[in-house]
Short mmCIF file of C-alpha atoms in Angstrom, two decimals:
data_model
loop_
_atom_site.label_atom_id
_atom_site.label_comp_id
_atom_site.label_asym_id
_atom_site.label_seq_id
_atom_site.Cartn_x
_atom_site.Cartn_y
_atom_site.Cartn_z
CA GLY A 1 -6.59 16.13 -18.86
CA ALA A 2 -10.13 15.36 -17.87
CA GLY A 3 -9.47 13.68 -14.54
CA VAL A 4 -7.33 13.99 -11.43
CA SER A 5 -3.75 13.08 -12.24
CA GLN A 6 -1.31 11.66 -9.71
CA SER A 7 2.36 10.89 -10.04
CA PRO A 8 4.25 8.72 -9.66
CA SER A 9 1.85 5.78 -9.85
CA ASN A 10 4.29 3.67 -7.85
CA LYS A 11 7.11 4.67 -5.55
CA VAL A 12 9.54 2.41 -3.75
CA THR A 13 11.81 4.02 -1.20
CA GLU A 14 14.09 3.11 1.63
CA LYS A 15 13.21 3.73 5.24
CA GLY A 16 14.37 7.16 6.31
CA LYS A 17 14.22 8.77 2.86
CA ASP A 18 11.91 11.66 1.97
CA VAL A 19 9.28 11.28 -0.76
CA GLU A 20 7.10 13.70 -2.70
CA LEU A 21 3.77 12.75 -4.23
CA ARG A 22 2.10 14.99 -6.77
CA CYS A 23 -1.54 15.67 -7.56
CA ASP A 24 -2.95 17.68 -10.44
CA PRO A 25 -6.68 18.30 -9.86
CA ILE A 26 -9.44 18.68 -12.40
CA SER A 27 -9.26 22.09 -14.02
CA GLY A 28 -11.61 24.54 -12.30
CA HIS A 29 -11.93 22.53 -9.10
CA THR A 30 -11.18 24.74 -6.11
CA ALA A 31 -11.02 22.02 -3.48
CA LEU A 32 -8.32 19.37 -3.22
CA TYR A 33 -8.11 16.45 -0.78
CA TRP A 34 -5.53 13.85 0.15
CA TYR A 35 -6.48 10.44 1.56
CA ARG A 36 -4.48 7.39 2.52
CA GLN A 37 -5.63 3.82 1.93
CA SER A 38 -3.89 1.08 3.87
CA LEU A 39 -4.79 -2.49 4.72
CA GLY A 40 -5.06 -1.94 8.42
CA GLN A 41 -6.70 1.49 8.50
CA GLY A 42 -8.91 1.61 5.43
CA LEU A 43 -9.42 5.01 3.81
CA GLU A 44 -8.33 7.95 5.95
CA PHE A 45 -8.56 11.66 5.32
CA LEU A 46 -5.24 13.49 5.48
CA ILE A 47 -5.60 17.12 4.39
CA TYR A 48 -7.94 19.49 2.55
CA PHE A 49 -7.23 22.66 0.55
CA GLN A 50 -9.86 25.18 -0.51
CA GLY A 51 -8.83 28.20 -2.53
CA ASN A 52 -6.59 30.52 -0.56
CA SER A 53 -7.91 29.44 2.82
CA ALA A 54 -5.69 27.78 5.40
CA PRO A 55 -5.69 24.03 4.81
CA ASP A 56 -7.44 21.58 7.10
CA LYS A 57 -4.54 19.44 8.31
CA SER A 58 -6.50 17.55 10.93
CA GLY A 59 -5.90 14.16 9.35
CA LEU A 60 -2.12 14.27 9.04
CA PRO A 61 -0.79 11.41 11.18
CA SER A 62 2.49 13.03 12.24
CA ASP A 63 4.68 16.06 11.68
CA ARG A 64 6.63 14.05 9.11
CA PHE A 65 3.70 14.63 6.76
CA SER A 66 3.16 17.97 5.04
CA ALA A 67 1.44 19.22 1.93
CA GLU A 68 1.27 22.35 -0.11
CA ARG A 69 -0.79 23.60 -2.98
CA THR A 70 0.80 26.08 -5.32
CA GLY A 71 -1.24 28.60 -7.24
CA GLY A 72 -4.46 26.97 -6.21
CA SER A 73 -3.81 24.03 -8.50
CA VAL A 74 -1.13 21.35 -8.19
CA SER A 75 -0.49 19.86 -4.77
CA THR A 76 2.50 18.02 -3.35
CA LEU A 77 2.33 15.68 -0.36
CA THR A 78 5.71 15.26 1.31
CA ILE A 79 6.61 12.51 3.73
CA GLN A 80 9.90 12.99 5.54
CA ARG A 81 11.99 10.22 7.05
CA THR A 82 9.64 7.54 5.74
CA GLN A 83 8.75 4.59 7.94
CA GLN A 84 7.48 1.17 6.92
CA GLU A 85 4.04 2.00 8.33
CA ASP A 86 3.81 4.80 5.73
CA SER A 87 3.41 2.13 3.03
CA ALA A 88 -0.02 2.68 1.53
CA VAL A 89 -1.86 4.04 -1.46
CA TYR A 90 -2.14 7.83 -1.36
CA LEU A 91 -5.24 9.10 -3.12
CA CYS A 92 -5.92 12.65 -4.22
CA ALA A 93 -9.37 14.04 -5.00
CA SER A 94 -10.79 17.33 -6.14
CA SER A 95 -14.23 18.91 -6.13
CA ILE A 96 -15.84 21.96 -7.62
CA SER A 97 -18.22 23.08 -4.93
CA PRO A 98 -17.22 22.33 -1.35
CA GLY A 99 -19.66 23.33 1.32
CA THR A 100 -22.66 22.88 -0.94
CA LYS A 101 -25.07 20.08 -1.47
CA ARG A 102 -23.86 17.31 -3.77
CA ASN A 103 -20.17 18.08 -3.41
CA ILE A 104 -18.77 15.19 -5.44
CA GLN A 105 -15.13 14.37 -4.90
CA TYR A 106 -13.39 12.91 -7.95
CA PHE A 107 -10.36 10.77 -7.30
CA GLY A 108 -7.13 10.05 -9.07
CA ALA A 109 -5.66 6.56 -9.49
CA GLY A 110 -3.39 7.02 -6.50
CA THR A 111 0.29 6.59 -5.73
CA ARG A 112 1.30 3.26 -4.26
CA LEU A 113 4.12 3.90 -1.79
CA SER A 114 6.28 1.05 -0.57
CA VAL A 115 8.83 1.73 2.15
CA LEU A 116 11.47 -0.98 2.42
CA ALA B 1 -18.77 11.59 14.98
CA GLN B 2 -19.88 10.12 11.69
CA LYS B 3 -19.49 6.42 11.18
CA ILE B 4 -20.14 4.20 8.17
CA THR B 5 -20.66 0.46 8.53
CA GLN B 6 -20.49 -2.04 5.69
CA THR B 7 -21.13 -5.47 7.13
CA GLN B 8 -20.49 -7.55 4.01
CA PRO B 9 -16.75 -8.10 3.45
CA GLY B 10 -17.45 -9.98 0.22
CA MET B 11 -20.37 -10.77 -2.05
CA PHE B 12 -20.94 -12.98 -5.07
CA VAL B 13 -23.60 -12.42 -7.72
CA GLN B 14 -24.46 -14.22 -10.90
CA GLU B 15 -24.07 -12.22 -14.08
CA LYS B 16 -27.30 -10.44 -15.10
CA GLU B 17 -28.78 -10.67 -11.62
CA ALA B 18 -29.29 -7.82 -9.17
CA VAL B 19 -27.26 -7.40 -6.00
CA THR B 20 -27.63 -5.21 -2.91
CA LEU B 21 -24.64 -3.91 -0.98
CA ASP B 22 -25.44 -2.81 2.55
CA CYS B 23 -24.46 0.43 4.22
CA THR B 24 -25.56 1.88 7.53
CA TYR B 25 -24.45 5.18 8.95
CA ASP B 26 -24.49 7.12 12.15
CA THR B 27 -24.74 10.88 12.40
CA SER B 28 -26.45 13.49 14.52
CA ASP B 29 -26.47 16.07 11.72
CA PRO B 30 -29.89 16.65 10.10
CA SER B 31 -28.30 17.47 6.74
CA TYR B 32 -25.82 15.09 5.18
CA GLY B 33 -24.75 13.49 1.94
CA LEU B 34 -24.09 9.84 1.23
CA PHE B 35 -21.92 8.52 -1.58
CA TRP B 36 -21.01 5.23 -3.19
CA TYR B 37 -17.70 4.70 -4.93
CA LYS B 38 -16.36 1.78 -6.95
CA GLN B 39 -12.70 0.81 -6.81
CA PRO B 40 -11.62 -1.72 -9.44
CA SER B 41 -8.29 -3.48 -9.27
CA SER B 42 -6.68 -0.54 -11.07
CA GLY B 43 -7.10 1.45 -7.85
CA GLU B 44 -9.03 4.51 -9.00
CA MET B 45 -12.06 5.48 -6.92
CA ILE B 46 -15.00 5.97 -9.27
CA PHE B 47 -18.01 7.97 -8.10
CA LEU B 48 -21.26 6.08 -8.63
CA ILE B 49 -24.18 7.76 -6.89
CA TYR B 50 -25.13 10.44 -4.35
CA GLN B 51 -28.05 10.71 -1.93
CA GLY B 52 -28.82 13.84 0.04
CA SER B 53 -30.60 13.48 3.36
CA TYR B 54 -33.39 15.82 2.26
CA ASP B 55 -33.83 14.32 -1.18
CA GLN B 56 -37.43 13.23 -1.62
CA GLN B 57 -36.65 10.35 -3.93
CA ASN B 58 -34.10 7.58 -3.92
CA ALA B 59 -31.17 8.35 -6.19
CA THR B 60 -30.71 6.44 -9.43
CA GLU B 61 -27.87 6.48 -11.95
CA GLY B 62 -28.30 3.98 -14.77
CA ARG B 63 -27.99 0.48 -13.30
CA TYR B 64 -27.24 1.88 -9.85
CA SER B 65 -29.92 2.86 -7.39
CA LEU B 66 -29.81 3.72 -3.74
CA ASN B 67 -32.31 2.25 -1.31
CA PHE B 68 -32.35 5.09 1.21
CA GLN B 69 -34.16 4.42 4.47
CA LYS B 70 -33.59 7.49 6.61
CA ALA B 71 -35.26 6.21 9.76
CA ARG B 72 -33.10 3.10 9.69
CA LYS B 73 -30.03 5.12 8.70
CA SER B 74 -29.30 2.84 5.82
CA ALA B 75 -28.24 3.62 2.26
CA ASN B 76 -27.93 0.35 0.40
CA LEU B 77 -26.60 0.27 -3.16
CA VAL B 78 -28.54 -1.82 -5.65
CA ILE B 79 -26.83 -2.86 -8.86
CA SER B 80 -29.21 -4.27 -11.44
CA ALA B 81 -28.28 -6.62 -14.28
CA SER B 82 -24.78 -7.27 -12.97
CA GLN B 83 -21.93 -7.37 -15.45
CA LEU B 84 -18.48 -8.95 -15.18
CA GLY B 85 -17.02 -5.44 -15.14
CA ASP B 86 -18.87 -4.72 -11.91
CA SER B 87 -16.38 -6.90 -10.04
CA ALA B 88 -14.63 -4.45 -7.72
CA MET B 89 -14.50 -3.05 -4.21
CA TYR B 90 -17.42 -0.80 -3.31
CA PHE B 91 -17.24 1.90 -0.65
CA CYS B 92 -20.03 3.76 1.07
CA ALA B 93 -19.07 7.22 2.35
CA MET B 94 -20.54 10.21 4.14
CA GLU B 95 -19.55 13.83 4.17
CA TYR B 96 -18.19 15.09 7.46
CA GLY B 97 -17.09 18.68 7.33
CA ASN B 98 -14.45 18.96 4.64
CA LYS B 99 -13.86 15.26 4.20
CA LEU B 100 -15.43 11.94 3.36
CA VAL B 101 -15.67 9.21 5.96
CA PHE B 102 -15.57 5.77 4.36
CA GLY B 103 -16.80 2.36 5.33
CA ALA B 104 -14.53 -0.68 5.18
CA GLY B 105 -15.83 -1.66 1.76
CA THR B 106 -17.43 -4.71 0.16
CA ILE B 107 -15.69 -6.81 -2.48
CA LEU B 108 -18.15 -7.82 -5.19
CA ARG B 109 -17.42 -10.71 -7.53
CA VAL B 110 -19.67 -11.27 -10.54
CA LYS B 111 -19.77 -14.87 -11.76
CA SER B 112 -20.35 -15.83 -15.38
#
């Protein structure tokens, strides 16, 4: 595909359950980012992957949140023991040239998570 | 720390007219990049335009242009000849390390 692909597009879960959100970046993009968009907090950075380097996890809100990126491509964001405040749209982005001028991040359509 | 301020929660514009969406930023870094994204109701964030702090000219991309005033720390988006399809949320953002810092956004509604 030409763009960043995220799945599922919508996820409804019960409080306390674990969820996994998937992101497939643009082919050839070495950098991958996760953001969260919620009504109260706006758009927040969660985590950043670049090649084989250790990820920047500085935006993860709690230890219930984790992410991995396998083979430098697909990434999975996992939320354990979901809480109602985790309800938000989770956006994934990728870019081709982090650390350089004009590093454009291209976003997927997001996963809308609803925790009941 | 970087901060982006968008003071217009919502804007209306008549179809075919131009509209300016405001963005001010705060940073102590001499080198930085500023971005505008469009988010229609479908939810996807669509990249519109980029302005580098050392760029000599204001950025333009089709009907989008950026009114970059470095001394005032403002990077306003100008949309010319508005179309109904321009109705969306617009976000201003700045690079900060490995991430983008976003403003709160402006909802634009184009009237026919």
